[in-house]
Amino acid sequence: MNFKVEKRVGVRATSERIWDVIADFPGWNAWNPVETDVSGTLAFGGSIALSEAVPGLPPRQYTGRIGDWQPNGRLVWMERRGLLFNVLRYYEIEQLEPGSCILSNGFIFSGFRGEGFYEKHRRTLRAACETISEGLRVTAES
């Protein structure tokens, strides 16, 4: 079973502009206080390394594997936390009309330990998703 935490926000910018912000890994420090020091290769199976500082949880560094990406559409990576816990992390852009999009970012937890982590931290993670969405929205709209 999967457990999801997500934040969706309207952005008055093109999908291309939003994607440019997402695809600029070194630029994440300017708009994303939760996921910083991001580096990696934007390619299927490529790795993404980052520092994560979710308020209320211990800061950590990890490397994930990019599972899906589509320019102007989505970036998805997976982190395995042992045999019983996986985290899928994603950003998705849905263009409603030129210059107007819905941006989603979230976490999907799976595995036995994933359920427990979700239950314990979903409010904290929801707040982190809200902070990330707002930072990305403001940057893309400027």
PDB file of C-alpha atoms in Angstrom:
ATOM      1  CA  MET A   1       0.000   0.000   0.000  1.00  0.00           C
ATOM      2  CA  ASN A   2       1.168   3.544  -0.781  1.00  0.00           C
ATOM      3  CA  PHE A   3       0.807   6.641   1.397  1.00  0.00           C
ATOM      4  CA  LYS A   4       0.942  10.091  -0.183  1.00  0.00           C
ATOM      5  CA  VAL A   5       1.656  13.624   1.021  1.00  0.00           C
ATOM      6  CA  GLU A   6       1.170  16.298  -1.637  1.00  0.00           C
ATOM      7  CA  LYS A   7       0.746  20.029  -2.113  1.00  0.00           C
ATOM      8  CA  ARG A   8      -0.759  21.528  -5.264  1.00  0.00           C
ATOM      9  CA  VAL A   9      -0.517  25.240  -6.019  1.00  0.00           C
ATOM     10  CA  GLY A  10      -1.454  27.496  -8.918  1.00  0.00           C
ATOM     11  CA  VAL A  11       1.466  29.223 -10.622  1.00  0.00           C
ATOM     12  CA  ARG A  12       1.176  32.140 -13.038  1.00  0.00           C
ATOM     13  CA  ALA A  13       4.080  31.087 -15.224  1.00  0.00           C
ATOM     14  CA  THR A  14       4.619  28.871 -18.231  1.00  0.00           C
ATOM     15  CA  SER A  15       5.425  25.205 -17.784  1.00  0.00           C
ATOM     16  CA  GLU A  16       8.768  25.968 -19.450  1.00  0.00           C
ATOM     17  CA  ARG A  17       9.624  28.587 -16.821  1.00  0.00           C
ATOM     18  CA  ILE A  18       8.672  26.276 -13.944  1.00  0.00           C
ATOM     19  CA  TRP A  19      10.694  23.461 -15.501  1.00  0.00           C
ATOM     20  CA  ASP A  20      13.732  25.723 -15.891  1.00  0.00           C
ATOM     21  CA  VAL A  21      13.626  26.385 -12.142  1.00  0.00           C
ATOM     22  CA  ILE A  22      13.241  22.677 -11.295  1.00  0.00           C
ATOM     23  CA  ALA A  23      15.917  21.489 -13.738  1.00  0.00           C
ATOM     24  CA  ASP A  24      18.494  23.958 -12.351  1.00  0.00           C
ATOM     25  CA  PHE A  25      19.692  21.756  -9.478  1.00  0.00           C
ATOM     26  CA  PRO A  26      22.339  24.213  -8.160  1.00  0.00           C
ATOM     27  CA  GLY A  27      19.647  26.928  -8.064  1.00  0.00           C
ATOM     28  CA  TRP A  28      17.444  25.027  -5.610  1.00  0.00           C
ATOM     29  CA  ASN A  29      19.213  26.677  -2.657  1.00  0.00           C
ATOM     30  CA  ALA A  30      17.621  30.006  -3.686  1.00  0.00           C
ATOM     31  CA  TRP A  31      13.993  28.818  -3.452  1.00  0.00           C
ATOM     32  CA  ASN A  32      13.900  25.499  -1.588  1.00  0.00           C
ATOM     33  CA  PRO A  33      14.850  25.619   2.104  1.00  0.00           C
ATOM     34  CA  VAL A  34      13.998  21.919   2.557  1.00  0.00           C
ATOM     35  CA  GLU A  35      16.020  20.295  -0.259  1.00  0.00           C
ATOM     36  CA  THR A  36      19.382  21.984  -0.749  1.00  0.00           C
ATOM     37  CA  ASP A  37      22.827  21.318  -2.193  1.00  0.00           C
ATOM     38  CA  VAL A  38      21.195  19.407  -5.040  1.00  0.00           C
ATOM     39  CA  SER A  39      23.360  17.850  -7.720  1.00  0.00           C
ATOM     40  CA  GLY A  40      22.937  15.070 -10.196  1.00  0.00           C
ATOM     41  CA  THR A  41      22.308  13.968 -13.725  1.00  0.00           C
ATOM     42  CA  LEU A  42      18.897  14.697 -15.198  1.00  0.00           C
ATOM     43  CA  ALA A  43      18.462  11.398 -17.057  1.00  0.00           C
ATOM     44  CA  PHE A  44      16.501   8.176 -16.637  1.00  0.00           C
ATOM     45  CA  GLY A  45      18.361   6.176 -14.027  1.00  0.00           C
ATOM     46  CA  GLY A  46      20.559   9.156 -13.186  1.00  0.00           C
ATOM     47  CA  SER A  47      21.356   9.943  -9.592  1.00  0.00           C
ATOM     48  CA  ILE A  48      20.292  12.969  -7.595  1.00  0.00           C
ATOM     49  CA  ALA A  49      22.112  13.865  -4.380  1.00  0.00           C
ATOM     50  CA  LEU A  50      20.792  16.392  -1.904  1.00  0.00           C
ATOM     51  CA  SER A  51      20.607  17.568   1.661  1.00  0.00           C
ATOM     52  CA  GLU A  52      17.166  17.413   3.233  1.00  0.00           C
ATOM     53  CA  ALA A  53      16.151  19.548   6.205  1.00  0.00           C
ATOM     54  CA  VAL A  54      12.476  18.944   6.961  1.00  0.00           C
ATOM     55  CA  PRO A  55      11.607  21.058  10.017  1.00  0.00           C
ATOM     56  CA  GLY A  56      10.947  18.698  12.913  1.00  0.00           C
ATOM     57  CA  LEU A  57      13.051  15.852  11.471  1.00  0.00           C
ATOM     58  CA  PRO A  58      16.821  15.340  11.641  1.00  0.00           C
ATOM     59  CA  PRO A  59      18.684  16.830   8.660  1.00  0.00           C
ATOM     60  CA  ARG A  60      20.164  14.252   6.327  1.00  0.00           C
ATOM     61  CA  GLN A  61      21.933  13.749   3.033  1.00  0.00           C
ATOM     62  CA  TYR A  62      20.906  11.096   0.557  1.00  0.00           C
ATOM     63  CA  THR A  63      21.144   9.966  -3.038  1.00  0.00           C
ATOM     64  CA  GLY A  64      18.145   8.874  -5.069  1.00  0.00           C
ATOM     65  CA  ARG A  65      17.651   7.392  -8.527  1.00  0.00           C
ATOM     66  CA  ILE A  66      15.704   9.363 -11.145  1.00  0.00           C
ATOM     67  CA  GLY A  67      12.858   7.141 -12.287  1.00  0.00           C
ATOM     68  CA  ASP A  68      10.999   9.526 -14.562  1.00  0.00           C
ATOM     69  CA  TRP A  69      11.401  12.973 -15.996  1.00  0.00           C
ATOM     70  CA  GLN A  70       9.713  14.840 -18.755  1.00  0.00           C
ATOM     71  CA  PRO A  71      10.760  18.378 -19.675  1.00  0.00           C
ATOM     72  CA  ASN A  72       8.050  20.873 -18.705  1.00  0.00           C
ATOM     73  CA  GLY A  73       6.138  18.052 -17.013  1.00  0.00           C
ATOM     74  CA  ARG A  74       7.674  16.057 -14.172  1.00  0.00           C
ATOM     75  CA  LEU A  75      10.683  14.993 -12.177  1.00  0.00           C
ATOM     76  CA  VAL A  76      10.474  11.797 -10.106  1.00  0.00           C
ATOM     77  CA  TRP A  77      13.135  10.086  -8.035  1.00  0.00           C
ATOM     78  CA  MET A  78      13.182   7.151  -5.638  1.00  0.00           C
ATOM     79  CA  GLU A  79      15.069   6.592  -2.444  1.00  0.00           C
ATOM     80  CA  ARG A  80      15.309   3.146  -0.873  1.00  0.00           C
ATOM     81  CA  ARG A  81      15.508   3.146   2.895  1.00  0.00           C
ATOM     82  CA  GLY A  82      16.206  -0.517   3.424  1.00  0.00           C
ATOM     83  CA  LEU A  83      14.125  -3.510   2.394  1.00  0.00           C
ATOM     84  CA  LEU A  84      10.902  -2.334   4.032  1.00  0.00           C
ATOM     85  CA  PHE A  85      10.757   1.351   3.111  1.00  0.00           C
ATOM     86  CA  ASN A  86      10.815   3.300  -0.160  1.00  0.00           C
ATOM     87  CA  VAL A  87      10.170   6.972  -0.818  1.00  0.00           C
ATOM     88  CA  LEU A  88       9.123   8.333  -4.193  1.00  0.00           C
ATOM     89  CA  ARG A  89       9.661  12.089  -4.466  1.00  0.00           C
ATOM     90  CA  TYR A  90       8.098  14.104  -7.277  1.00  0.00           C
ATOM     91  CA  TYR A  91       7.412  17.470  -8.890  1.00  0.00           C
ATOM     92  CA  GLU A  92       4.669  17.657 -11.537  1.00  0.00           C
ATOM     93  CA  ILE A  93       3.594  20.541 -13.752  1.00  0.00           C
ATOM     94  CA  GLU A  94       0.140  20.620 -15.330  1.00  0.00           C
ATOM     95  CA  GLN A  95      -0.391  23.453 -17.800  1.00  0.00           C
ATOM     96  CA  LEU A  96      -3.958  24.754 -17.664  1.00  0.00           C
ATOM     97  CA  GLU A  97      -3.413  27.388 -20.349  1.00  0.00           C
ATOM     98  CA  PRO A  98      -0.352  29.307 -21.535  1.00  0.00           C
ATOM     99  CA  GLY A  99       1.101  31.115 -18.525  1.00  0.00           C
ATOM    100  CA  SER A 100      -1.023  29.264 -15.955  1.00  0.00           C
ATOM    101  CA  CYS A 101      -0.109  25.932 -14.366  1.00  0.00           C
ATOM    102  CA  ILE A 102      -0.769  23.693 -11.409  1.00  0.00           C
ATOM    103  CA  LEU A 103       2.396  22.589  -9.649  1.00  0.00           C
ATOM    104  CA  SER A 104       2.362  19.498  -7.452  1.00  0.00           C
ATOM    105  CA  ASN A 105       5.142  18.266  -5.228  1.00  0.00           C
ATOM    106  CA  GLY A 106       4.972  15.376  -2.855  1.00  0.00           C
ATOM    107  CA  PHE A 107       6.169  12.162  -1.289  1.00  0.00           C
ATOM    108  CA  ILE A 108       4.800   8.655  -1.784  1.00  0.00           C
ATOM    109  CA  PHE A 109       5.802   6.138   0.874  1.00  0.00           C
ATOM    110  CA  SER A 110       5.609   2.391   0.417  1.00  0.00           C
ATOM    111  CA  GLY A 111       6.561  -0.641   2.402  1.00  0.00           C
ATOM    112  CA  PHE A 112       5.872  -1.687   5.970  1.00  0.00           C
ATOM    113  CA  ARG A 113       8.085   0.957   7.575  1.00  0.00           C
ATOM    114  CA  GLY A 114       6.860   3.556   5.078  1.00  0.00           C
ATOM    115  CA  GLU A 115       3.365   3.354   6.526  1.00  0.00           C
ATOM    116  CA  GLY A 116       4.646   4.021  10.044  1.00  0.00           C
ATOM    117  CA  PHE A 117       6.824   6.911   8.891  1.00  0.00           C
ATOM    118  CA  TYR A 118       3.881   8.428   7.008  1.00  0.00           C
ATOM    119  CA  GLU A 119       1.552   8.142  10.001  1.00  0.00           C
ATOM    120  CA  LYS A 120       4.087   9.722  12.336  1.00  0.00           C
ATOM    121  CA  HIS A 121       5.275  12.581  10.091  1.00  0.00           C
ATOM    122  CA  ARG A 122       2.542  13.401   7.559  1.00  0.00           C
ATOM    123  CA  ARG A 123       1.740  16.836   9.041  1.00  0.00           C
ATOM    124  CA  THR A 124       5.402  17.797   9.131  1.00  0.00           C
ATOM    125  CA  LEU A 125       5.895  16.608   5.551  1.00  0.00           C
ATOM    126  CA  ARG A 126       2.749  18.431   4.399  1.00  0.00           C
ATOM    127  CA  ALA A 127       4.152  21.677   5.835  1.00  0.00           C
ATOM    128  CA  ALA A 128       7.463  21.018   4.054  1.00  0.00           C
ATOM    129  CA  CYS A 129       5.620  20.500   0.746  1.00  0.00           C
ATOM    130  CA  GLU A 130       3.774  23.780   1.291  1.00  0.00           C
ATOM    131  CA  THR A 131       7.050  25.629   1.908  1.00  0.00           C
ATOM    132  CA  ILE A 132       8.628  24.091  -1.194  1.00  0.00           C
ATOM    133  CA  SER A 133       5.617  24.885  -3.396  1.00  0.00           C
ATOM    134  CA  GLU A 134       5.484  28.483  -2.245  1.00  0.00           C
ATOM    135  CA  GLY A 135       9.210  29.008  -2.848  1.00  0.00           C
ATOM    136  CA  LEU A 136       8.995  27.493  -6.318  1.00  0.00           C
ATOM    137  CA  ARG A 137       5.853  29.509  -7.138  1.00  0.00           C
ATOM    138  CA  VAL A 138       7.421  32.816  -6.123  1.00  0.00           C
ATOM    139  CA  THR A 139      10.619  32.074  -8.055  1.00  0.00           C
ATOM    140  CA  ALA A 140       8.815  30.947 -11.220  1.00  0.00           C
ATOM    141  CA  GLU A 141       6.501  33.972 -11.172  1.00  0.00           C
ATOM    142  CA  SER A 142       9.328  36.515 -10.754  1.00  0.00           C
TER     143      SER A 142
END
